């Protein structure tokens, strides 16, 4: 059913509003993709905060006029689906990931931060870790010392229960110092006459702060 003038104005206004807050737009041909596959793509885009829409190129050009995305006008040819995102990499990542499993989706162009992107440029942008991925990696780095300390303390507890020396050689230096101080203190208090001044100094040392 053909769009009337009011419908066209509404679409241009909607797309224009999306472009006003966007950092990246990616164009891709979708010819021959089954409807159910496009539905999955739309769901994925929605989850990632990407505005994804099949548009008439004339309306898309009109919406892009006067925005940083106007240089994409020459690439708006053929049956295109438009990925628009405020996140700099989200639209590129969503469409590129889908293209890996559906070869009928063909990325044709993009624009990020005022710069036109060819297919290789869009793929490079899509390969950058997302904010959530970077936060996950950072969390892993932050938790590594905690995990190491937990393993050392667990080994210390097991060895003390068995009456054997604790295997602290593989532990981080600051953790070893804490364990040595804690385990040496009871022994020093049990036999005060046998403790030399040097040994007492070692028992009371505090590990240097990082």
PDB file of C-alpha atoms in Angstrom:
ATOM      1  CA  UNK A   1       0.000   0.000   0.000  1.00  0.00           C
ATOM      2  CA  UNK A   2       1.527   3.342  -1.071  1.00  0.00           C
ATOM      3  CA  UNK A   3       2.388   5.824   1.658  1.00  0.00           C
ATOM      4  CA  UNK A   4       0.443   9.042   1.748  1.00  0.00           C
ATOM      5  CA  UNK A   5       2.034  12.423   2.400  1.00  0.00           C
ATOM      6  CA  UNK A   6       1.320  12.341   6.126  1.00  0.00           C
ATOM      7  CA  UNK A   7       2.833   8.868   6.468  1.00  0.00           C
ATOM      8  CA  UNK A   8       5.984  10.019   4.686  1.00  0.00           C
ATOM      9  CA  UNK A   9       6.272  13.084   6.917  1.00  0.00           C
ATOM     10  CA  UNK A  10       5.905  10.913  10.009  1.00  0.00           C
ATOM     11  CA  UNK A  11       8.644   8.519   8.836  1.00  0.00           C
ATOM     12  CA  UNK A  12      11.029  11.369   7.989  1.00  0.00           C
ATOM     13  CA  UNK A  13      10.390  12.948  11.397  1.00  0.00           C
ATOM     14  CA  UNK A  14      10.928   9.637  13.208  1.00  0.00           C
ATOM     15  CA  UNK A  15      14.164   8.813  11.367  1.00  0.00           C
ATOM     16  CA  UNK A  16      15.369  12.403  11.732  1.00  0.00           C
ATOM     17  CA  UNK A  17      14.891  12.197  15.503  1.00  0.00           C
ATOM     18  CA  UNK A  18      16.936   9.002  15.603  1.00  0.00           C
ATOM     19  CA  UNK A  19      19.729  10.533  13.514  1.00  0.00           C
ATOM     20  CA  UNK A  20      19.853  13.594  15.776  1.00  0.00           C
ATOM     21  CA  UNK A  21      21.053  11.466  18.683  1.00  0.00           C
ATOM     22  CA  UNK A  22      23.093   8.934  16.709  1.00  0.00           C
ATOM     23  CA  UNK A  23      26.827   8.445  16.324  1.00  0.00           C
ATOM     24  CA  UNK A  24      26.738   5.672  13.739  1.00  0.00           C
ATOM     25  CA  UNK A  25      24.596   4.595  10.782  1.00  0.00           C
ATOM     26  CA  UNK A  26      25.157   1.375   8.841  1.00  0.00           C
ATOM     27  CA  UNK A  27      23.462   0.451   5.552  1.00  0.00           C
ATOM     28  CA  UNK A  28      22.941  -3.121   4.377  1.00  0.00           C
ATOM     29  CA  UNK A  29      21.106  -4.826   1.517  1.00  0.00           C
ATOM     30  CA  UNK A  30      18.613  -7.398   2.718  1.00  0.00           C
ATOM     31  CA  UNK A  31      17.316  -8.806  -0.580  1.00  0.00           C
ATOM     32  CA  UNK A  32      16.115 -12.426  -0.251  1.00  0.00           C
ATOM     33  CA  UNK A  33      16.254 -12.706   3.548  1.00  0.00           C
ATOM     34  CA  UNK A  34      13.224 -14.592   4.946  1.00  0.00           C
ATOM     35  CA  UNK A  35      10.827 -12.590   7.092  1.00  0.00           C
ATOM     36  CA  UNK A  36      11.490 -14.749  10.165  1.00  0.00           C
ATOM     37  CA  UNK A  37      15.218 -14.015   9.894  1.00  0.00           C
ATOM     38  CA  UNK A  38      14.572 -10.285   9.657  1.00  0.00           C
ATOM     39  CA  UNK A  39      12.377 -10.593  12.746  1.00  0.00           C
ATOM     40  CA  UNK A  40      15.298 -12.141  14.646  1.00  0.00           C
ATOM     41  CA  UNK A  41      17.582  -9.374  13.423  1.00  0.00           C
ATOM     42  CA  UNK A  42      15.152  -6.720  14.625  1.00  0.00           C
ATOM     43  CA  UNK A  43      14.928  -8.405  18.040  1.00  0.00           C
ATOM     44  CA  UNK A  44      18.720  -8.486  18.322  1.00  0.00           C
ATOM     45  CA  UNK A  45      18.942  -4.828  17.330  1.00  0.00           C
ATOM     46  CA  UNK A  46      16.301  -3.880  19.873  1.00  0.00           C
ATOM     47  CA  UNK A  47      18.230  -5.663  22.635  1.00  0.00           C
ATOM     48  CA  UNK A  48      21.353  -3.667  21.728  1.00  0.00           C
ATOM     49  CA  UNK A  49      19.584  -0.315  21.555  1.00  0.00           C
ATOM     50  CA  UNK A  50      19.844  -0.116  17.753  1.00  0.00           C
ATOM     51  CA  UNK A  51      17.102   1.510  15.674  1.00  0.00           C
ATOM     52  CA  UNK A  52      16.713  -0.852  12.718  1.00  0.00           C
ATOM     53  CA  UNK A  53      14.329  -0.132   9.862  1.00  0.00           C
ATOM     54  CA  UNK A  54      13.749  -0.860   6.183  1.00  0.00           C
ATOM     55  CA  UNK A  55      13.360   2.534   4.542  1.00  0.00           C
ATOM     56  CA  UNK A  56      12.642   4.036   1.182  1.00  0.00           C
ATOM     57  CA  UNK A  57      15.902   5.695   0.221  1.00  0.00           C
ATOM     58  CA  UNK A  58      14.203   8.929  -0.797  1.00  0.00           C
ATOM     59  CA  UNK A  59      12.774   9.277   2.698  1.00  0.00           C
ATOM     60  CA  UNK A  60      16.098   8.365   4.300  1.00  0.00           C
ATOM     61  CA  UNK A  61      17.899  11.015   2.248  1.00  0.00           C
ATOM     62  CA  UNK A  62      15.323  13.577   3.271  1.00  0.00           C
ATOM     63  CA  UNK A  63      15.741  12.661   6.963  1.00  0.00           C
ATOM     64  CA  UNK A  64      19.547  12.880   6.682  1.00  0.00           C
ATOM     65  CA  UNK A  65      19.550  16.353   5.103  1.00  0.00           C
ATOM     66  CA  UNK A  66      21.306  18.868   7.330  1.00  0.00           C
ATOM     67  CA  UNK A  67      22.761  16.177   9.610  1.00  0.00           C
ATOM     68  CA  UNK A  68      26.239  14.661   9.826  1.00  0.00           C
ATOM     69  CA  UNK A  69      24.851  11.650   7.942  1.00  0.00           C
ATOM     70  CA  UNK A  70      24.008  13.547   4.770  1.00  0.00           C
ATOM     71  CA  UNK A  71      27.225  12.252   3.053  1.00  0.00           C
ATOM     72  CA  UNK A  72      25.630   8.771   3.068  1.00  0.00           C
ATOM     73  CA  UNK A  73      23.083   9.914   0.472  1.00  0.00           C
ATOM     74  CA  UNK A  74      25.130   8.591  -2.458  1.00  0.00           C
ATOM     75  CA  UNK A  75      25.226   5.136  -0.838  1.00  0.00           C
ATOM     76  CA  UNK A  76      21.456   4.983  -0.365  1.00  0.00           C
ATOM     77  CA  UNK A  77      20.772   2.779  -3.368  1.00  0.00           C
ATOM     78  CA  UNK A  78      18.891  -0.512  -3.597  1.00  0.00           C
ATOM     79  CA  UNK A  79      16.735  -2.289  -1.013  1.00  0.00           C
ATOM     80  CA  UNK A  80      18.378  -1.197   2.238  1.00  0.00           C
ATOM     81  CA  UNK A  81      17.910  -1.762   5.922  1.00  0.00           C
ATOM     82  CA  UNK A  82      19.230   1.043   8.122  1.00  0.00           C
ATOM     83  CA  UNK A  83      20.937   0.500  11.486  1.00  0.00           C
ATOM     84  CA  UNK A  84      21.117   3.664  13.585  1.00  0.00           C
ATOM     85  CA  UNK A  85      22.677   3.819  17.027  1.00  0.00           C
ATOM     86  CA  UNK A  86      23.759   6.337  19.664  1.00  0.00           C
ATOM     87  CA  UNK A  87      26.371   3.796  20.744  1.00  0.00           C
ATOM     88  CA  UNK A  88      29.305   4.192  18.333  1.00  0.00           C
ATOM     89  CA  UNK A  89      29.690   0.477  17.569  1.00  0.00           C
ATOM     90  CA  UNK A  90      26.306  -1.113  18.309  1.00  0.00           C
ATOM     91  CA  UNK A  91      24.733  -0.828  14.839  1.00  0.00           C
ATOM     92  CA  UNK A  92      27.905  -2.066  13.121  1.00  0.00           C
ATOM     93  CA  UNK A  93      28.201  -5.001  15.532  1.00  0.00           C
ATOM     94  CA  UNK A  94      24.553  -6.070  15.228  1.00  0.00           C
ATOM     95  CA  UNK A  95      24.553  -6.066  11.419  1.00  0.00           C
ATOM     96  CA  UNK A  96      28.025  -7.604  11.073  1.00  0.00           C
ATOM     97  CA  UNK A  97      27.223 -10.418  13.516  1.00  0.00           C
ATOM     98  CA  UNK A  98      24.020 -11.181  11.610  1.00  0.00           C
ATOM     99  CA  UNK A  99      25.868 -11.107   8.283  1.00  0.00           C
ATOM    100  CA  UNK A 100      28.190 -13.849   9.569  1.00  0.00           C
ATOM    101  CA  UNK A 101      25.243 -16.261   9.717  1.00  0.00           C
ATOM    102  CA  UNK A 102      23.134 -14.864   6.865  1.00  0.00           C
ATOM    103  CA  UNK A 103      25.124 -14.201   3.686  1.00  0.00           C
ATOM    104  CA  UNK A 104      22.155 -12.499   2.029  1.00  0.00           C
ATOM    105  CA  UNK A 105      22.636  -9.523   4.319  1.00  0.00           C
ATOM    106  CA  UNK A 106      25.286  -7.450   2.574  1.00  0.00           C
ATOM    107  CA  UNK A 107      26.736  -4.435   4.357  1.00  0.00           C
ATOM    108  CA  UNK A 108      27.333  -1.652   1.850  1.00  0.00           C
ATOM    109  CA  UNK A 109      28.396   1.460   3.770  1.00  0.00           C
ATOM    110  CA  UNK A 110      28.368   3.294   7.052  1.00  0.00           C
ATOM    111  CA  UNK A 111      29.224   6.549   8.735  1.00  0.00           C
ATOM    112  CA  UNK A 112      30.756   7.110  12.143  1.00  0.00           C
ATOM    113  CA  UNK A 113      31.734  10.402  13.737  1.00  0.00           C
ATOM    114  CA  UNK A 114      31.289  12.244  10.451  1.00  0.00           C
ATOM    115  CA  UNK A 115      33.491   9.823   8.491  1.00  0.00           C
ATOM    116  CA  UNK A 116      32.235   7.600   5.688  1.00  0.00           C
ATOM    117  CA  UNK A 117      33.008   3.904   6.096  1.00  0.00           C
ATOM    118  CA  UNK A 118      33.328   1.268   3.419  1.00  0.00           C
ATOM    119  CA  UNK A 119      32.580  -2.408   4.131  1.00  0.00           C
ATOM    120  CA  UNK A 120      36.029  -2.990   5.657  1.00  0.00           C
ATOM    121  CA  UNK A 121      35.571   0.088   7.839  1.00  0.00           C
ATOM    122  CA  UNK A 122      32.232  -1.161   9.158  1.00  0.00           C
ATOM    123  CA  UNK A 123      33.749  -4.578   9.938  1.00  0.00           C
ATOM    124  CA  UNK A 124      36.645  -2.942  11.780  1.00  0.00           C
ATOM    125  CA  UNK A 125      34.221  -0.853  13.816  1.00  0.00           C
ATOM    126  CA  UNK A 126      32.184  -3.974  14.626  1.00  0.00           C
ATOM    127  CA  UNK A 127      35.299  -5.774  15.908  1.00  0.00           C
ATOM    128  CA  UNK A 128      35.830  -3.236  18.721  1.00  0.00           C
ATOM    129  CA  UNK A 129      34.678  -4.630  22.100  1.00  0.00           C
ATOM    130  CA  UNK A 130      31.416  -3.160  23.327  1.00  0.00           C
ATOM    131  CA  UNK A 131      31.119  -1.253  26.603  1.00  0.00           C
ATOM    132  CA  UNK A 132      29.664  -4.331  28.335  1.00  0.00           C
ATOM    133  CA  UNK A 133      32.490  -6.512  27.009  1.00  0.00           C
ATOM    134  CA  UNK A 134      35.116  -4.040  28.223  1.00  0.00           C
ATOM    135  CA  UNK A 135      33.481  -3.858  31.656  1.00  0.00           C
ATOM    136  CA  UNK A 136      33.428  -7.660  31.825  1.00  0.00           C
ATOM    137  CA  UNK A 137      37.145  -7.817  30.957  1.00  0.00           C
ATOM    138  CA  UNK A 138      37.938  -5.147  33.554  1.00  0.00           C
ATOM    139  CA  UNK A 139      35.964  -7.021  36.203  1.00  0.00           C
ATOM    140  CA  UNK A 140      37.936 -10.179  35.401  1.00  0.00           C
ATOM    141  CA  UNK A 141      41.221  -8.320  35.886  1.00  0.00           C
ATOM    142  CA  UNK A 142      40.030  -6.829  39.179  1.00  0.00           C
ATOM    143  CA  UNK A 143      38.843 -10.186  40.540  1.00  0.00           C
ATOM    144  CA  UNK A 144      42.052 -12.062  39.674  1.00  0.00           C
ATOM    145  CA  UNK A 145      43.984 -10.934  42.830  1.00  0.00           C
ATOM    146  CA  UNK A 146      40.967 -11.752  44.997  1.00  0.00           C
ATOM    147  CA  UNK A 147      40.816 -15.267  43.543  1.00  0.00           C
ATOM    148  CA  UNK A 148      44.562 -15.705  44.095  1.00  0.00           C
ATOM    149  CA  UNK A 149      44.259 -14.624  47.734  1.00  0.00           C
ATOM    150  CA  UNK A 150      41.331 -16.979  48.288  1.00  0.00           C
ATOM    151  CA  UNK A 151      43.367 -19.894  46.892  1.00  0.00           C
ATOM    152  CA  UNK A 152      46.358 -19.044  49.112  1.00  0.00           C
ATOM    153  CA  UNK A 153      44.278 -18.695  52.259  1.00  0.00           C
ATOM    154  CA  UNK A 154      42.507 -21.953  51.455  1.00  0.00           C
ATOM    155  CA  UNK A 155      45.859 -23.708  51.053  1.00  0.00           C
ATOM    156  CA  UNK A 156      47.113 -22.175  54.327  1.00  0.00           C
ATOM    157  CA  UNK A 157      44.047 -23.398  56.200  1.00  0.00           C
ATOM    158  CA  UNK A 158      44.391 -26.892  54.755  1.00  0.00           C
ATOM    159  CA  UNK A 159      48.106 -27.128  55.572  1.00  0.00           C
ATOM    160  CA  UNK A 160      47.626 -25.803  59.115  1.00  0.00           C
ATOM    161  CA  UNK A 161      44.901 -28.371  59.675  1.00  0.00           C
ATOM    162  CA  UNK A 162      47.272 -31.091  58.489  1.00  0.00           C
ATOM    163  CA  UNK A 163      50.115 -29.738  60.622  1.00  0.00           C
ATOM    164  CA  UNK A 164      52.378 -29.028  57.633  1.00  0.00           C
ATOM    165  CA  UNK A 165      54.029 -25.741  56.546  1.00  0.00           C
ATOM    166  CA  UNK A 166      51.849 -23.600  54.273  1.00  0.00           C
ATOM    167  CA  UNK A 167      52.907 -23.560  50.561  1.00  0.00           C
ATOM    168  CA  UNK A 168      53.208 -19.810  50.125  1.00  0.00           C
ATOM    169  CA  UNK A 169      55.922 -19.655  47.466  1.00  0.00           C
ATOM    170  CA  UNK A 170      53.477 -19.228  44.587  1.00  0.00           C
ATOM    171  CA  UNK A 171      51.411 -16.560  46.306  1.00  0.00           C
ATOM    172  CA  UNK A 172      51.624 -12.809  45.604  1.00  0.00           C
ATOM    173  CA  UNK A 173      54.313 -11.155  47.780  1.00  0.00           C
ATOM    174  CA  UNK A 174      51.904  -9.035  49.804  1.00  0.00           C
ATOM    175  CA  UNK A 175      49.688 -12.042  50.528  1.00  0.00           C
ATOM    176  CA  UNK A 176      52.696 -14.113  51.619  1.00  0.00           C
ATOM    177  CA  UNK A 177      53.786 -11.345  54.007  1.00  0.00           C
ATOM    178  CA  UNK A 178      50.310 -11.263  55.587  1.00  0.00           C
ATOM    179  CA  UNK A 179      50.168 -15.038  55.969  1.00  0.00           C
ATOM    180  CA  UNK A 180      53.673 -15.223  57.466  1.00  0.00           C
ATOM    181  CA  UNK A 181      52.854 -12.450  59.952  1.00  0.00           C
ATOM    182  CA  UNK A 182      49.590 -14.097  60.991  1.00  0.00           C
ATOM    183  CA  UNK A 183      51.032 -17.609  61.378  1.00  0.00           C
ATOM    184  CA  UNK A 184      54.259 -16.465  63.110  1.00  0.00           C
ATOM    185  CA  UNK A 185      52.506 -14.344  65.755  1.00  0.00           C
ATOM    186  CA  UNK A 186      50.979 -17.234  67.788  1.00  0.00           C
ATOM    187  CA  UNK A 187      54.293 -19.112  67.813  1.00  0.00           C
ATOM    188  CA  UNK A 188      56.147 -16.013  69.051  1.00  0.00           C
ATOM    189  CA  UNK A 189      53.705 -15.456  71.901  1.00  0.00           C
ATOM    190  CA  UNK A 190      53.919 -19.101  72.991  1.00  0.00           C
ATOM    191  CA  UNK A 191      57.687 -18.945  73.615  1.00  0.00           C
ATOM    192  CA  UNK A 192      58.611 -15.281  74.300  1.00  0.00           C
ATOM    193  CA  UNK A 193      62.033 -16.095  75.828  1.00  0.00           C
ATOM    194  CA  UNK A 194      63.212 -17.833  72.647  1.00  0.00           C
ATOM    195  CA  UNK A 195      62.291 -15.012  70.257  1.00  0.00           C
ATOM    196  CA  UNK A 196      65.172 -12.788  69.172  1.00  0.00           C
ATOM    197  CA  UNK A 197      64.664  -9.042  68.493  1.00  0.00           C
ATOM    198  CA  UNK A 198      64.996  -9.708  64.772  1.00  0.00           C
ATOM    199  CA  UNK A 199      62.259 -12.358  64.824  1.00  0.00           C
ATOM    200  CA  UNK A 200      59.961 -10.051  66.746  1.00  0.00           C
ATOM    201  CA  UNK A 201      60.529  -7.356  64.167  1.00  0.00           C
ATOM    202  CA  UNK A 202      59.573  -9.722  61.353  1.00  0.00           C
ATOM    203  CA  UNK A 203      56.417 -10.819  63.144  1.00  0.00           C
ATOM    204  CA  UNK A 204      55.217  -7.258  63.567  1.00  0.00           C
ATOM    205  CA  UNK A 205      56.015  -6.027  60.072  1.00  0.00           C
ATOM    206  CA  UNK A 206      53.046  -4.752  58.016  1.00  0.00           C
ATOM    207  CA  UNK A 207      53.000  -5.445  54.225  1.00  0.00           C
ATOM    208  CA  UNK A 208      53.568  -2.301  52.181  1.00  0.00           C
ATOM    209  CA  UNK A 209      50.423  -0.898  50.597  1.00  0.00           C
ATOM    210  CA  UNK A 210      50.191  -1.094  46.839  1.00  0.00           C
TER     211      UNK A 210
END
